[in-house]
CSV table of C-alpha atoms and ligand atoms in Angstrom, one decimal:
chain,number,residue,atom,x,y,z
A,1,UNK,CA,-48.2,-5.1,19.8
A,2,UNK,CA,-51.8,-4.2,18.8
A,3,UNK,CA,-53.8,-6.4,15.9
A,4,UNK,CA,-56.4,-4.2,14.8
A,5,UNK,CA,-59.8,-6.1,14.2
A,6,UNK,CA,-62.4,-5.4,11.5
A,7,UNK,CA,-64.7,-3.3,13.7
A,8,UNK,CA,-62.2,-0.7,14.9
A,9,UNK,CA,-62.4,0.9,11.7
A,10,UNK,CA,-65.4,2.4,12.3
A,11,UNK,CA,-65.0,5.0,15.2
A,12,UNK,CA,-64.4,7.2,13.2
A,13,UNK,CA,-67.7,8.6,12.2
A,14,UNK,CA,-68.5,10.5,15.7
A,15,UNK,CA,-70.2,14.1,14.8
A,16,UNK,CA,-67.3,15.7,16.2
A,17,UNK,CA,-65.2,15.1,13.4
A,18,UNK,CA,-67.7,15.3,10.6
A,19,UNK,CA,-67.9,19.1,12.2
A,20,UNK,CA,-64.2,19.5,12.0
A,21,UNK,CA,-63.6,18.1,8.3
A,22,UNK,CA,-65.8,20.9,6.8
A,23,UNK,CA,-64.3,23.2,4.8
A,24,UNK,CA,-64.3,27.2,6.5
A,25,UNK,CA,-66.3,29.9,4.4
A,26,UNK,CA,-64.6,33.2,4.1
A,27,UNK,CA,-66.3,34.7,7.0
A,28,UNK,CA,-65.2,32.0,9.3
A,29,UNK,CA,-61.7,32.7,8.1
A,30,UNK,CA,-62.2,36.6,8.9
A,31,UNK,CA,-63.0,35.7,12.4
A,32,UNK,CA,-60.2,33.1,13.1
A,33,UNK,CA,-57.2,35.7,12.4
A,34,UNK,CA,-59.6,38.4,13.6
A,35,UNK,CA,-59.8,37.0,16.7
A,36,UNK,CA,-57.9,33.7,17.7
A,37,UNK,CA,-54.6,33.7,15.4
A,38,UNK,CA,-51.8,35.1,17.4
A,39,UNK,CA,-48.1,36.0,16.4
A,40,UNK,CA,-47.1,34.1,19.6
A,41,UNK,CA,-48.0,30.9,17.6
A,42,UNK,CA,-45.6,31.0,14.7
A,43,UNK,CA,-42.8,29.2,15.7
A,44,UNK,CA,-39.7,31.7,17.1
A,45,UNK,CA,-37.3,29.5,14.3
A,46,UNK,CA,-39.5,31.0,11.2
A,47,UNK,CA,-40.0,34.3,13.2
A,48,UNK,CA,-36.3,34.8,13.8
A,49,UNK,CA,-35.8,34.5,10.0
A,50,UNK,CA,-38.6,35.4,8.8
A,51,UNK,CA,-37.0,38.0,6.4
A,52,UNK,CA,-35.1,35.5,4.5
A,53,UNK,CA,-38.2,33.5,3.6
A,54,UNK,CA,-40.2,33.3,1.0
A,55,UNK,CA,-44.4,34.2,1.6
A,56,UNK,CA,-46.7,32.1,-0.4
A,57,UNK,CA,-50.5,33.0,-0.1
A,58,UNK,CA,-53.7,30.8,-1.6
A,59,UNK,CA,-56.3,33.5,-1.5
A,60,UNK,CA,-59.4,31.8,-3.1
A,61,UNK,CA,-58.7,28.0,-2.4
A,62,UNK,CA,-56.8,27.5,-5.9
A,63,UNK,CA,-53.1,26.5,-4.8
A,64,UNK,CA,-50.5,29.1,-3.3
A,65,UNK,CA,-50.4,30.9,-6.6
A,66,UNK,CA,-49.5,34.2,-4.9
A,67,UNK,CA,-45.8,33.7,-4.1
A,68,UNK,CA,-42.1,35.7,-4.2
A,69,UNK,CA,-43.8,37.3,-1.3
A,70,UNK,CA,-40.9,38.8,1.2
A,71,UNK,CA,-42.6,39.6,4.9
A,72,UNK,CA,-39.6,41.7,7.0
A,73,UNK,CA,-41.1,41.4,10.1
A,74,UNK,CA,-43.6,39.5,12.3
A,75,UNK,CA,-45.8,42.6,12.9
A,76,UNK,CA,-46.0,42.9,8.7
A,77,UNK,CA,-47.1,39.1,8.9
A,78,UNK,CA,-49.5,40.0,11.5
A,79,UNK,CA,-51.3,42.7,9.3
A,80,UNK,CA,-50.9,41.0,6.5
A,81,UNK,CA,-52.9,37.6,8.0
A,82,UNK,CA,-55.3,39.8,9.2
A,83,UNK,CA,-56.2,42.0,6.3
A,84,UNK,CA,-56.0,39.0,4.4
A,85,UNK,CA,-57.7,35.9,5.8
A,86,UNK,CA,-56.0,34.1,3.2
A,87,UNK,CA,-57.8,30.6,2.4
A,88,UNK,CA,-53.9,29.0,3.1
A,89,UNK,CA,-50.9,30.8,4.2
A,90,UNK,CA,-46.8,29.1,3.3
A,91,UNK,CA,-43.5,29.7,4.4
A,92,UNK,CA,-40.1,28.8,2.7
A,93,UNK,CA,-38.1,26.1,4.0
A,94,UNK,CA,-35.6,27.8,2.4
A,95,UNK,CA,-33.5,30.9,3.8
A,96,UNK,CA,-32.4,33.5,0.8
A,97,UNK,CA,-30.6,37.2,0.4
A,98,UNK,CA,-33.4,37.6,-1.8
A,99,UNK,CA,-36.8,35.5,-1.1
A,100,UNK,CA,-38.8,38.0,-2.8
A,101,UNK,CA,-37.1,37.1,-6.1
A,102,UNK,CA,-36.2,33.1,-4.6
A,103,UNK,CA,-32.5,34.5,-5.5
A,104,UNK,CA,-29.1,34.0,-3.3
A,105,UNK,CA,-30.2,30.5,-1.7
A,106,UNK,CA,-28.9,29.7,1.9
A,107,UNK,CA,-29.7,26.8,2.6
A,108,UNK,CA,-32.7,25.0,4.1
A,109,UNK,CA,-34.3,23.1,6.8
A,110,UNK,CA,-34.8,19.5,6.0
A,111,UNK,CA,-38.5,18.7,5.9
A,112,UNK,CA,-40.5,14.8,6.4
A,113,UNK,CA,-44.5,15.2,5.7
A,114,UNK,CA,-46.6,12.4,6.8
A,115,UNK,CA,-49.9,12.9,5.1
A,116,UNK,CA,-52.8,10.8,6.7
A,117,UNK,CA,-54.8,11.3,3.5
A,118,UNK,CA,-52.2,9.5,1.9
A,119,UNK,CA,-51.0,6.7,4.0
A,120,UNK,CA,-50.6,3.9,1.8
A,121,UNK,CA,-51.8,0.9,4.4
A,122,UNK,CA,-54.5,2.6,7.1
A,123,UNK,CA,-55.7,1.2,10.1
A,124,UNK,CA,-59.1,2.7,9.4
A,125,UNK,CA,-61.7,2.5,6.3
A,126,UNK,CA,-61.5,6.0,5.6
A,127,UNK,CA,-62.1,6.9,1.6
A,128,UNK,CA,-59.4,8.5,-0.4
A,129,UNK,CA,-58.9,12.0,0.6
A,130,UNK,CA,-60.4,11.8,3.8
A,131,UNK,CA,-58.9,11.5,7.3
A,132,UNK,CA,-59.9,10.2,11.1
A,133,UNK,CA,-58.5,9.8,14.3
A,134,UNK,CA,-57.2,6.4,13.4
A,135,UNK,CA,-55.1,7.3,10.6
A,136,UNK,CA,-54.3,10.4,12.4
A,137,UNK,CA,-52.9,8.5,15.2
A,138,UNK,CA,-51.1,6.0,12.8
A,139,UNK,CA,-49.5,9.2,11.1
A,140,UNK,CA,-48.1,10.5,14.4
A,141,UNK,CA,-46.7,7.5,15.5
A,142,UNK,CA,-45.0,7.2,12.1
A,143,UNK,CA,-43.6,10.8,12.4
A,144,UNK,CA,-42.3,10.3,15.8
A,145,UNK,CA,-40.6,7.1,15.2
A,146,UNK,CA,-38.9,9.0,12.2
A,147,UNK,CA,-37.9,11.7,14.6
A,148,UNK,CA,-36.2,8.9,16.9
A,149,UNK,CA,-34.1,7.7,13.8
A,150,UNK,CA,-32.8,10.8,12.8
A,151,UNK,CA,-31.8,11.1,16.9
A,152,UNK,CA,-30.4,7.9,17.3
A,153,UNK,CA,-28.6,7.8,13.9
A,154,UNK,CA,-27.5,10.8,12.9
A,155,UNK,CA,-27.3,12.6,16.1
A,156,UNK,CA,-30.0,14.9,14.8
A,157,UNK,CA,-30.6,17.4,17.9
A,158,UNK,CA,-33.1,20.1,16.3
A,159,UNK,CA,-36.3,18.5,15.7
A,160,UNK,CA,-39.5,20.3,15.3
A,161,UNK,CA,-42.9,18.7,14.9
A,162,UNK,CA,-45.8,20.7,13.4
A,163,UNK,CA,-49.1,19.5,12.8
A,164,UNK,CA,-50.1,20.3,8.9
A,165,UNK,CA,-54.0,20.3,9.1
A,166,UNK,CA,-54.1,16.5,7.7
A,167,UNK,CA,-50.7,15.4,8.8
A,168,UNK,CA,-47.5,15.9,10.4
A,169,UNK,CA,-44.4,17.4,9.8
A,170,UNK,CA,-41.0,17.1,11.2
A,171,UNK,CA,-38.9,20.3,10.0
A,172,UNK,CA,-35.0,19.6,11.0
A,173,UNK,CA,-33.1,22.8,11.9
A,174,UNK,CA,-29.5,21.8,12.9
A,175,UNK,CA,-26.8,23.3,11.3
A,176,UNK,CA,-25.5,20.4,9.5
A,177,UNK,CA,-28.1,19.6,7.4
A,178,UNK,CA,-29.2,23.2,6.1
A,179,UNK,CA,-26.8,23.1,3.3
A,180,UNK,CA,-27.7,19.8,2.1
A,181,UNK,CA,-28.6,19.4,-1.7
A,182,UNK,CA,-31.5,17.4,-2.9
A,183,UNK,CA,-29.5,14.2,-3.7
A,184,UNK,CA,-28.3,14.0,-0.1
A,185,UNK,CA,-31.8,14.2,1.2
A,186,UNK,CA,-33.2,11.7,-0.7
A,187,UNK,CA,-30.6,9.5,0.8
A,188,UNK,CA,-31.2,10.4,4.1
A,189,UNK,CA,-35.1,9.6,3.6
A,190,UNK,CA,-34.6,6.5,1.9
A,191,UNK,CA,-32.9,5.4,5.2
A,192,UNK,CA,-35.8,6.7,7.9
A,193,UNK,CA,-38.4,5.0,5.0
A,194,UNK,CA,-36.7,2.0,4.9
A,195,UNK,CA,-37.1,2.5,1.2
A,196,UNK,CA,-34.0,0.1,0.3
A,197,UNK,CA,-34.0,-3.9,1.0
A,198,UNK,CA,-30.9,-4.3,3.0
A,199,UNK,CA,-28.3,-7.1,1.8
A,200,UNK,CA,-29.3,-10.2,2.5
A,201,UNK,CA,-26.1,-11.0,5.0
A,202,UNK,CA,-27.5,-7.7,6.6
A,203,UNK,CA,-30.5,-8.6,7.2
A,204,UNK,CA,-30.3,-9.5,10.9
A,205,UNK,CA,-27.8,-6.9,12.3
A,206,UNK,CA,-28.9,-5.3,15.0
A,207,UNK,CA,-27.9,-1.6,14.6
A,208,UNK,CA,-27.7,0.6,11.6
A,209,UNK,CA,-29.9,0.7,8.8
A,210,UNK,CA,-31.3,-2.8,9.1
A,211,UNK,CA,-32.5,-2.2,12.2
A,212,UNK,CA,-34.6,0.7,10.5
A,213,UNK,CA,-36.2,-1.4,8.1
A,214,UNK,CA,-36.6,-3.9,10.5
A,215,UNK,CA,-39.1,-1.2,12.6
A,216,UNK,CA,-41.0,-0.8,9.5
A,217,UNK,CA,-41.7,-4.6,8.9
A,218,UNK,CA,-42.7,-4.8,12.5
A,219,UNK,CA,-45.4,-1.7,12.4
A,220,UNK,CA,-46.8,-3.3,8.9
A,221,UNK,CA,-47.3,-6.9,10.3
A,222,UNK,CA,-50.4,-4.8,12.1
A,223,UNK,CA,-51.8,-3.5,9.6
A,224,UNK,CA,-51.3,-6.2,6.5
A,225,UNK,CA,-54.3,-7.5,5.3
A,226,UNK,CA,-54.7,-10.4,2.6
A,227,UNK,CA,-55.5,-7.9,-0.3
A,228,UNK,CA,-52.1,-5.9,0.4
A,229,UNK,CA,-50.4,-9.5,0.7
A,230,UNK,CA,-52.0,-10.8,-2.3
A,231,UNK,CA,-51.1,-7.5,-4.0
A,232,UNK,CA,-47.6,-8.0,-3.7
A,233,UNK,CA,-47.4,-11.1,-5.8
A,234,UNK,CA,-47.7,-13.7,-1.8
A,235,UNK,CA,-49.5,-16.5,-2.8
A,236,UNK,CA,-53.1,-17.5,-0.9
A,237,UNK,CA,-52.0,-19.9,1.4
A,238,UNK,CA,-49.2,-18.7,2.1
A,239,UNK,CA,-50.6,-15.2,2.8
A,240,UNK,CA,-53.6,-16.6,5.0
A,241,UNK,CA,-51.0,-18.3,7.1
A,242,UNK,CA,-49.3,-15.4,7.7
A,243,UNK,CA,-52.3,-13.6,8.9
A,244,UNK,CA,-52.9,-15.8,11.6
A,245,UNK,CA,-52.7,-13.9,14.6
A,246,UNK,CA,-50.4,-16.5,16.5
A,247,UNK,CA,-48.0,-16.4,13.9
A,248,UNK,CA,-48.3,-12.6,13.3
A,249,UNK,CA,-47.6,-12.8,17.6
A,250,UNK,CA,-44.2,-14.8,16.7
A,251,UNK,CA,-42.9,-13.3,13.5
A,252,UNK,CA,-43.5,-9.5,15.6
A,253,UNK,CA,-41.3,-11.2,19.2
A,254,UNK,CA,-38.6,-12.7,16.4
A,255,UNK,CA,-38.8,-9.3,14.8
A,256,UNK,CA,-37.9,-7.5,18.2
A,257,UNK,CA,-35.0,-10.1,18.5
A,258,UNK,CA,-33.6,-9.3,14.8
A,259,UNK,CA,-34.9,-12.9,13.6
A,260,UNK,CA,-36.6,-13.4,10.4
A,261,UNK,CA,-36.7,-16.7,11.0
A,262,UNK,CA,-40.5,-17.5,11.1
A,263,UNK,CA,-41.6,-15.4,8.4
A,264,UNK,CA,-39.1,-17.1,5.9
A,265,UNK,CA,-40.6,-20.4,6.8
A,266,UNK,CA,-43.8,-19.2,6.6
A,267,UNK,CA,-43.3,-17.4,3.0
A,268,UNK,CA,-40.4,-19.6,1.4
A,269,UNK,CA,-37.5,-18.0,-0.2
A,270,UNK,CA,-39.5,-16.7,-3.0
A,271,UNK,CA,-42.2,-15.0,-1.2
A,272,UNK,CA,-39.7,-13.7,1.2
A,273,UNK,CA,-38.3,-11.9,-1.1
A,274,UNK,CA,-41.6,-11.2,-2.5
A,275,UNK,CA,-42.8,-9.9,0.9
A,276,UNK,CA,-39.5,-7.3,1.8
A,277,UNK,CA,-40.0,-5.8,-1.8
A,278,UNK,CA,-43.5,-5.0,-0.8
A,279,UNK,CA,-42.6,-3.7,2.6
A,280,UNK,CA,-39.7,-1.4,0.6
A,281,UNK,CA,-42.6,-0.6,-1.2
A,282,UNK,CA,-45.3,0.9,0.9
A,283,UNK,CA,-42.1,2.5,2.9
A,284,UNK,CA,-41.5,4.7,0.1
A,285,UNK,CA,-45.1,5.9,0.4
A,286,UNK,CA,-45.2,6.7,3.7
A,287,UNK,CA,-43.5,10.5,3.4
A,288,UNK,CA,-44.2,12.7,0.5
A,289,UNK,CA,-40.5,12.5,-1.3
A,290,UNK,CA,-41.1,15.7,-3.1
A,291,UNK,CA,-40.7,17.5,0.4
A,292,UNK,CA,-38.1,16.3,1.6
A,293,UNK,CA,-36.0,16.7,-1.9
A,294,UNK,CA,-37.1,20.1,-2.4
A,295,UNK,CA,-34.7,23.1,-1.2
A,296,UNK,CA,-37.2,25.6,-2.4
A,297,UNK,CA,-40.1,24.2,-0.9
A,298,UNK,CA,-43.1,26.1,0.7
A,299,UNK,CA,-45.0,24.7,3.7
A,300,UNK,CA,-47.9,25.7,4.9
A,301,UNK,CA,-47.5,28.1,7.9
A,302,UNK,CA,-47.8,27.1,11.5
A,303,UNK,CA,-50.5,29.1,13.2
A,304,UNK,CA,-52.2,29.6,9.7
A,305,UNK,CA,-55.5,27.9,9.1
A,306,UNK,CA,-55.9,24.8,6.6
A,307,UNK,CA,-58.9,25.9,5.5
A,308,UNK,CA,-60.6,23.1,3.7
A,309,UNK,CA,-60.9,21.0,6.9
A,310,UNK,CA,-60.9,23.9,9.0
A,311,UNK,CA,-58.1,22.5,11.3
A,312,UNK,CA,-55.0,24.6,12.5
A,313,UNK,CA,-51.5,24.3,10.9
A,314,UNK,CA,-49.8,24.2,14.6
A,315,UNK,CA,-46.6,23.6,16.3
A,316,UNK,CA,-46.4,21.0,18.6
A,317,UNK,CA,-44.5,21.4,21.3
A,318,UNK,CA,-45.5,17.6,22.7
A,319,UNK,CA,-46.2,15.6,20.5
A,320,UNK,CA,-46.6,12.5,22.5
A,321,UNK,CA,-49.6,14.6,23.9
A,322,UNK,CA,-51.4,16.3,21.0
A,323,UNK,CA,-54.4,15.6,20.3
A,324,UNK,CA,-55.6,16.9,16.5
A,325,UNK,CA,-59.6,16.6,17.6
A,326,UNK,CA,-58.9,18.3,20.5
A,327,UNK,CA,-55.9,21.0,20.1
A,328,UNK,CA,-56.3,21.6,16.6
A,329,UNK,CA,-59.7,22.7,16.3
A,330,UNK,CA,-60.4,26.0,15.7
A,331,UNK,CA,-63.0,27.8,17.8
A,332,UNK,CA,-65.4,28.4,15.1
A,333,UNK,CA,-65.6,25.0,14.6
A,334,UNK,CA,-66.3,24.5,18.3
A,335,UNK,CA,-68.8,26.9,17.6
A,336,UNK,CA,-70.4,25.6,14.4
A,337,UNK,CA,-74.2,24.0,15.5
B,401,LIG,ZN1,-58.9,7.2,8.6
């Protein structure tokens, strides 16, 4: 496990990424799906439906205010990208009879959004809004351990990772859970969040849902700092002993072992239970909830450009090997002086 120290924080302010974070004029967008956006990048899944979906297009930077759009084939998407240039470009989650009028629902794929903009504990000292390679990184390793859960668990076999210009998404596809309604889905992300305190006789199991929020104490322990600690009602001392790297060392290898055993000693009974409502806290703020509740949902197209960073929307198809600063960056960008 990796203790982050004060210092790291600051990599982030190479000249390569102040050139990526920079919004893309219209021109710029012209020339990306002019001459790099390809119909070969769209995933097959939302091309092999792509007539039960519902378009949504941002033309002016203002929100995805044209929707109830219904595209019928990829070579009307193509032309319509083109022509366009739109400042954002969104697809349905959702499958209908009659997108165009968001009528005769089908069901839908199950969607988790990691936002790095939004990450509620960041292993960087980025400023609201903004984004770097080091909460980048934290946000795909979130994402990927999520994917692992929903394998492991729930047997989950259709898992697609797409990067979202900012963040990731994980867009689910098996059968099973397209017909899900929203109540179900919150469920089901309350359990890869870790967004519930297990019972206390629970607590230590070693499969199952404890396990889960068991992961998600360990990956905090490296990012808490004495603010956070403070913030969640741990008192001073106890807090500063705590972040004493030794002790972090031991609470993480007990962790691995399904002990809490250190940590309650370290915290007392009250702060303990102090400490696992602030963990169940920041879990719920790792994915945006709305997403992954909402069966009507529209999410930003892979291929399309997210225009006010100028990075691509893309699929993955390794994650454990993209690279956002490099595979994400459109060649304008590249380009810019
Ligand atoms: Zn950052």
């Amino acid at each position: 496990m990796h203790f982050p120290n004060a210092s790291e924080g600051n990599r982030s302010n190479s000249r390569r990424e102040l050139q990526v974070f920079r919004e893309a004029t219209l021109e710029e967008r012209r020339r990306y799906y002019r001459e790099e956006w390809k119909l070969n990048d769209v995933p097959e899944f939302i091309l092999a439906t792509i007539a039960q979906r519902e378009f949504g297009f941002d033309h002016r930077g203002e929100g995805p205010n044209d929707r109830y759009n219904r595209i019928s084939t990829p070579t009307q998407l193509e032309g319509v990208l083109i022509n366009a240039a739109p400042y954002a470009a969104y697809a349905s989650i959702s499958f209908y009879e009659r997108p165009e009028k968001r009528e005769g629902w089908l069901g839908a794929e199950l969607v988790f959004d990691v936002d790095a903009k939004d990450l509620p504990l960041r292993p960087c000292s980025c400023s609201p809004g903004e984004v770097c390679e080091l909460c980048l990184g934290e946000a795909k390793e979130y994402i990927i351990e999520v994917a692992e859960i929903l394998r492991e668990d729930f047997a989950l076999k259709e898992l697609h990772f797409v990067y979202s210009g900012r963040g990731y998404h994980l867009r689910v596809l098996d059968k099973d859970v397209l017909h899900m309604q929203s109540p179900e889905r919150g469920s089901l992300l309350d359990y890869v969040a870790g967004g519930v305190i297990p019972e206390p006789e629970l607590l230590e199991l070693r499969r199952g849902y404890p396990r889960v929020f068991r992961m998600r104490v360990l990956r905090l322990l490296s990012l808490l700092n004495l603010e956070t600690l403070r913030s969640g009602g741990i008192s001073l001392k106890r807090a500063d002993a705590l972040l004493n790297p030794k002790m972090l060392r031991r609470v993480a290898n007990e962790l691995e072992e399904a002990k809490f055993t250190t940590l309650k000693e370290i915290l007392g009974s009250t702060g303990f239970a102090k400490f696992l409502e602030l963990v169940r806290r920041i879990n719920a703020e790792m994915l945006d909830a709305k997403v992954t509740v909402d069966v009507k949902r529209i999410l930003r197209l892979p291929s399309s450009l997210h225009s006010k960073v100028s990075m691509k929307c893309m699929y993955i198809k390794n994650i454990e090997r993209f690279d956002p600063l490099k595979d994400a960056v459109p060649r304008f960008v590249q380009e810019r002086g």
